XYZ file of C-alpha atoms in Angstrom:
312
model
C -30.779 -64.925 7.815
C -33.024 -64.329 10.802
C -33.577 -66.523 13.759
C -37.198 -66.975 12.908
C -36.704 -68.385 9.455
C -33.450 -70.232 9.758
C -34.074 -71.972 13.036
C -37.508 -73.072 11.922
C -36.154 -74.699 8.810
C -33.086 -76.427 10.188
C -34.941 -78.845 12.428
C -33.676 -81.795 10.449
C -34.000 -84.138 13.372
C -37.603 -83.209 14.040
C -40.494 -85.092 12.540
C -42.406 -83.199 9.898
C -45.936 -82.207 10.911
C -48.660 -84.473 9.657
C -51.237 -83.653 7.083
C -53.950 -83.201 9.717
C -54.068 -80.085 11.868
C -54.336 -80.374 15.623
C -52.306 -81.726 18.516
C -52.550 -84.900 20.578
C -54.641 -83.191 23.235
C -57.343 -82.294 20.704
C -57.819 -85.976 19.918
C -58.257 -87.116 23.536
C -61.743 -88.620 24.223
C -62.199 -86.581 27.428
C -61.501 -83.370 25.556
C -63.726 -84.232 22.597
C -66.663 -85.205 24.816
C -66.319 -81.994 26.808
C -66.144 -79.965 23.589
C -69.266 -81.562 22.122
C -71.270 -80.923 25.305
C -70.021 -77.340 25.647
C -70.897 -76.458 22.048
C -74.401 -77.958 22.377
C -75.004 -76.070 25.614
C -73.408 -72.696 24.904
C -73.056 -72.130 21.160
C -76.659 -71.907 19.987
C -79.862 -70.185 21.021
C -79.973 -68.571 24.459
C -76.508 -69.907 25.363
C -74.928 -68.192 22.375
C -76.741 -64.907 23.132
C -75.478 -65.074 26.709
C -71.907 -65.697 25.517
C -71.995 -62.721 23.161
C -73.453 -60.418 25.811
C -70.583 -61.072 28.237
C -67.756 -61.353 25.693
C -65.062 -58.651 26.181
C -64.549 -56.247 23.276
C -60.908 -57.249 22.695
C -61.952 -60.891 22.213
C -64.665 -59.890 19.731
C -62.145 -57.834 17.756
C -59.780 -60.814 17.478
C -62.566 -63.074 16.221
C -62.805 -65.212 19.371
C -65.942 -67.358 18.980
C -68.070 -69.465 21.289
C -66.460 -72.617 19.881
C -63.011 -71.177 20.607
C -64.117 -70.500 24.165
C -65.311 -74.094 24.533
C -61.965 -75.374 23.246
C -60.145 -73.248 25.794
C -62.338 -74.281 28.736
C -62.236 -77.980 27.811
C -58.466 -77.855 27.402
C -58.037 -76.781 31.033
C -60.624 -79.271 32.235
C -58.721 -82.075 30.463
C -55.390 -80.843 31.830
C -56.813 -80.874 35.354
C -58.104 -84.438 34.994
C -54.801 -85.705 33.587
C -52.832 -84.067 36.396
C -55.225 -85.448 39.002
C -54.757 -88.983 37.646
C -50.983 -88.564 37.353
C -50.905 -88.888 33.560
C -48.637 -86.968 31.205
C -50.378 -83.811 29.978
C -50.762 -83.797 26.170
C -50.109 -80.775 23.995
C -53.134 -78.797 22.798
C -53.743 -76.697 19.730
C -54.664 -73.068 20.369
C -53.360 -69.782 21.749
C -49.681 -69.558 22.754
C -49.300 -66.302 24.701
C -45.626 -66.839 25.555
C -44.727 -67.513 21.908
C -46.787 -64.505 20.828
C -44.948 -62.271 23.322
C -41.588 -63.721 22.267
C -42.468 -63.016 18.619
C -43.284 -59.434 19.601
C -39.905 -59.124 21.356
C -38.113 -60.516 18.303
C -39.926 -58.019 16.114
C -39.017 -55.222 18.528
C -35.361 -56.318 18.496
C -35.425 -56.312 14.684
C -36.932 -52.823 14.617
C -34.417 -51.424 17.114
C -31.486 -52.939 15.202
C -32.916 -51.689 11.899
C -33.062 -48.182 13.363
C -29.467 -48.454 14.565
C -28.342 -49.809 11.212
C -29.934 -46.895 9.352
C -28.379 -44.435 11.812
C -24.838 -45.795 11.406
C -24.701 -46.958 7.772
C -25.019 -44.395 4.935
C -27.331 -45.293 2.008
C -24.266 -45.214 -0.265
C -23.042 -48.512 1.207
C -23.341 -51.259 -1.465
C -25.398 -53.574 0.783
C -27.559 -50.867 2.375
C -30.790 -51.303 0.417
C -30.582 -55.105 0.404
C -30.128 -55.153 4.189
C -32.985 -52.693 4.722
C -35.302 -54.817 2.584
C -34.248 -57.909 4.527
C -35.040 -56.176 7.815
C -38.559 -55.265 6.689
C -39.192 -58.792 5.420
C -38.091 -60.088 8.832
C -40.299 -57.594 10.687
C -43.262 -58.699 8.615
C -42.551 -62.350 9.455
C -42.350 -61.660 13.189
C -45.602 -59.682 13.033
C -47.465 -62.621 11.492
C -45.796 -65.007 13.915
C -47.200 -62.911 16.766
C -50.646 -62.858 15.153
C -50.600 -66.619 14.526
C -49.618 -67.458 18.102
C -52.327 -65.091 19.336
C -55.081 -66.269 17.017
C -54.502 -69.655 15.375
C -56.632 -69.903 12.214
C -56.087 -71.328 8.727
C -55.283 -67.853 7.398
C -52.874 -66.798 10.164
C -51.153 -70.198 10.029
C -50.511 -69.872 6.295
C -49.282 -66.287 6.651
C -46.894 -67.341 9.411
C -45.493 -70.215 7.331
C -45.272 -68.260 4.088
C -43.572 -65.288 5.733
C -41.032 -67.603 7.392
C -40.219 -69.068 3.966
C -39.916 -65.557 2.557
C -37.316 -64.638 5.198
C -35.186 -67.667 4.314
C -35.374 -66.934 0.596
C -34.467 -63.309 1.210
C -31.550 -64.456 3.363
C -30.350 -66.572 0.429
C -30.690 -63.525 -1.815
C -28.805 -61.424 0.749
C -26.006 -63.991 0.740
C -25.999 -64.089 -3.063
C -25.660 -60.317 -3.297
C -22.862 -60.293 -0.713
C -20.851 -63.147 -2.208
C -21.482 -62.744 -5.957
C -23.848 -59.895 -6.714
C -21.608 -56.954 -5.871
C -19.378 -57.876 -8.829
C -22.142 -59.454 -10.935
C -25.328 -57.408 -10.289
C -27.099 -58.860 -13.335
C -26.674 -62.366 -11.929
C -27.986 -61.264 -8.515
C -31.052 -59.653 -10.123
C -31.777 -62.784 -12.169
C -31.309 -65.007 -9.129
C -33.627 -62.764 -7.103
C -36.287 -63.102 -9.785
C -35.863 -66.876 -9.710
C -36.371 -66.920 -5.927
C -39.537 -64.823 -6.251
C -40.840 -67.297 -8.848
C -40.072 -70.203 -6.495
C -41.924 -68.492 -3.660
C -44.920 -67.753 -5.893
C -45.124 -71.404 -7.001
C -44.736 -72.616 -3.407
C -47.477 -70.345 -2.072
C -49.782 -71.070 -5.020
C -49.523 -74.827 -4.552
C -50.161 -74.683 -0.801
C -53.021 -72.206 -1.226
C -54.779 -73.355 -4.390
C -54.038 -77.097 -4.488
C -53.672 -78.328 -0.909
C -51.833 -77.350 2.242
C -49.379 -80.228 2.602
C -47.354 -79.945 5.827
C -44.893 -82.616 4.725
C -44.160 -80.890 1.426
C -43.901 -77.493 3.126
C -41.348 -78.830 5.618
C -39.342 -80.613 2.906
C -39.214 -77.473 0.747
C -38.167 -75.340 3.700
C -35.472 -77.805 4.754
C -33.970 -77.613 1.240
C -33.817 -73.819 1.166
C -32.747 -73.775 4.823
C -29.773 -76.016 4.069
C -28.821 -73.890 1.057
C -28.976 -70.807 3.267
C -26.916 -72.469 5.997
C -24.105 -73.846 3.854
C -23.796 -70.795 1.600
C -23.358 -68.431 4.542
C -21.124 -70.865 6.425
C -18.799 -71.450 3.452
C -18.428 -67.712 2.906
C -17.741 -67.157 6.619
C -15.056 -69.849 6.701
C -13.356 -68.354 3.654
C -13.294 -64.815 5.077
C -13.003 -65.135 8.859
C -9.236 -64.566 8.925
C -9.327 -61.544 6.627
C -12.494 -60.066 8.159
C -12.702 -60.842 11.902
C -16.259 -59.501 12.252
C -17.427 -62.352 9.986
C -17.191 -64.584 13.064
C -20.432 -62.941 14.212
C -22.195 -64.368 11.186
C -20.636 -67.765 11.796
C -21.788 -67.654 15.417
C -25.331 -66.878 14.236
C -25.315 -69.882 11.883
C -24.042 -72.261 14.582
C -26.265 -70.843 17.323
C -29.346 -71.311 15.185
C -28.429 -74.953 14.749
C -27.963 -75.416 18.486
C -31.071 -73.455 19.490
C -33.184 -75.454 17.046
C -32.760 -78.390 19.431
C -35.166 -76.604 21.786
C -37.940 -77.516 19.352
C -37.173 -81.193 19.977
C -37.821 -80.894 23.707
C -41.235 -81.960 24.934
C -42.288 -80.972 28.432
C -45.356 -79.443 30.097
C -45.180 -75.633 29.852
C -43.523 -73.933 32.795
C -46.286 -72.165 34.744
C -48.570 -73.480 31.942
C -47.256 -70.713 29.681
C -43.586 -71.192 28.758
C -43.157 -74.241 26.515
C -40.216 -75.374 24.364
C -41.468 -73.434 21.352
C -41.690 -70.220 23.372
C -38.184 -70.809 24.763
C -36.895 -71.177 21.212
C -38.511 -67.883 20.214
C -37.046 -66.135 23.260
C -33.583 -67.545 22.616
C -33.504 -66.122 19.095
C -33.735 -62.505 20.263
C -29.984 -62.059 20.954
C -29.193 -63.952 17.728
C -31.159 -61.343 15.790
C -29.141 -58.609 17.466
C -25.858 -60.363 16.642
C -26.756 -60.787 12.971
C -27.664 -57.127 12.578
C -24.354 -56.253 14.221
C -22.629 -58.322 11.534
C -24.626 -56.607 8.773
C -23.660 -53.204 10.149
C -19.944 -54.075 10.357
C -19.960 -55.600 6.887
C -21.815 -52.666 5.326
C -19.339 -50.186 6.826
C -16.433 -52.308 5.597
C -17.824 -52.350 2.050
C -18.378 -48.596 2.212
C -14.744 -48.118 3.229
C -13.544 -50.341 0.389
C -15.702 -48.466 -2.132
C -14.401 -45.131 -0.912
C -10.796 -46.324 -1.244
C -11.413 -47.520 -4.813
C -13.028 -44.204 -5.765
C -10.035 -42.269 -4.393
C -7.658 -44.422 -6.425
C -9.680 -43.738 -9.560
């Protein structure tokens, strides 16, 4: 259960995104007029050739186009006009450098904790391979989150959403293995196959039929709640016998509390750090805490297994 997936899906108080992409700022008349003029002036003929001749290499490599440049310039022009008139600045669709950097830091934290987990937990631990797989699924999700917040396109948006769903489903599988699968491996394998089938159907519908934001949020809320209550019930049952389980409980409760950051709406601090970026930053220590729990639990299970083998 990573911060990325779980916090995203437990925003029960937040309104689901609409079926149309874009933010309020993109629909403002000032912005749209500026965008139309900029594209006519700069994105064809001599204007387009001039743009390409002065475009930095790193922007070309990331697929930054003339139209993207117009969106960026018109966003700041609109922001300046709104501030000058004393109006509330609307949110715009586009690059989110702070969120991209926070996603990178979350991925780095996951990688560091994965390295520490592998260094301290032997592969013979019953949960070792499941935890390692979970870590790589989480790293993949944070990578695509970083890409999406750097370059917002239809493809990167879908990859970000699908990978977040994958993390939650793998967290459910992780919980299933820990609570039931160690004694009933056949059940855990069957349940894992069922989750893969669910993910395949979910991705197929959103990719081949239509990308429905409302459906995507509803589906993720359902699996997010299952993830939340399954882990929480297990933690409550075992916290007295296994004190380290309180780390997992703290992760579950912190994710609920930190999700409230997504409900805040304020102009970005220094025009960079918005509520979404703050949420991403706040999940970094939660990632570390959850990996600490996985390490403690894996070592405990290894100890129990060793004791049983000695008795046999």
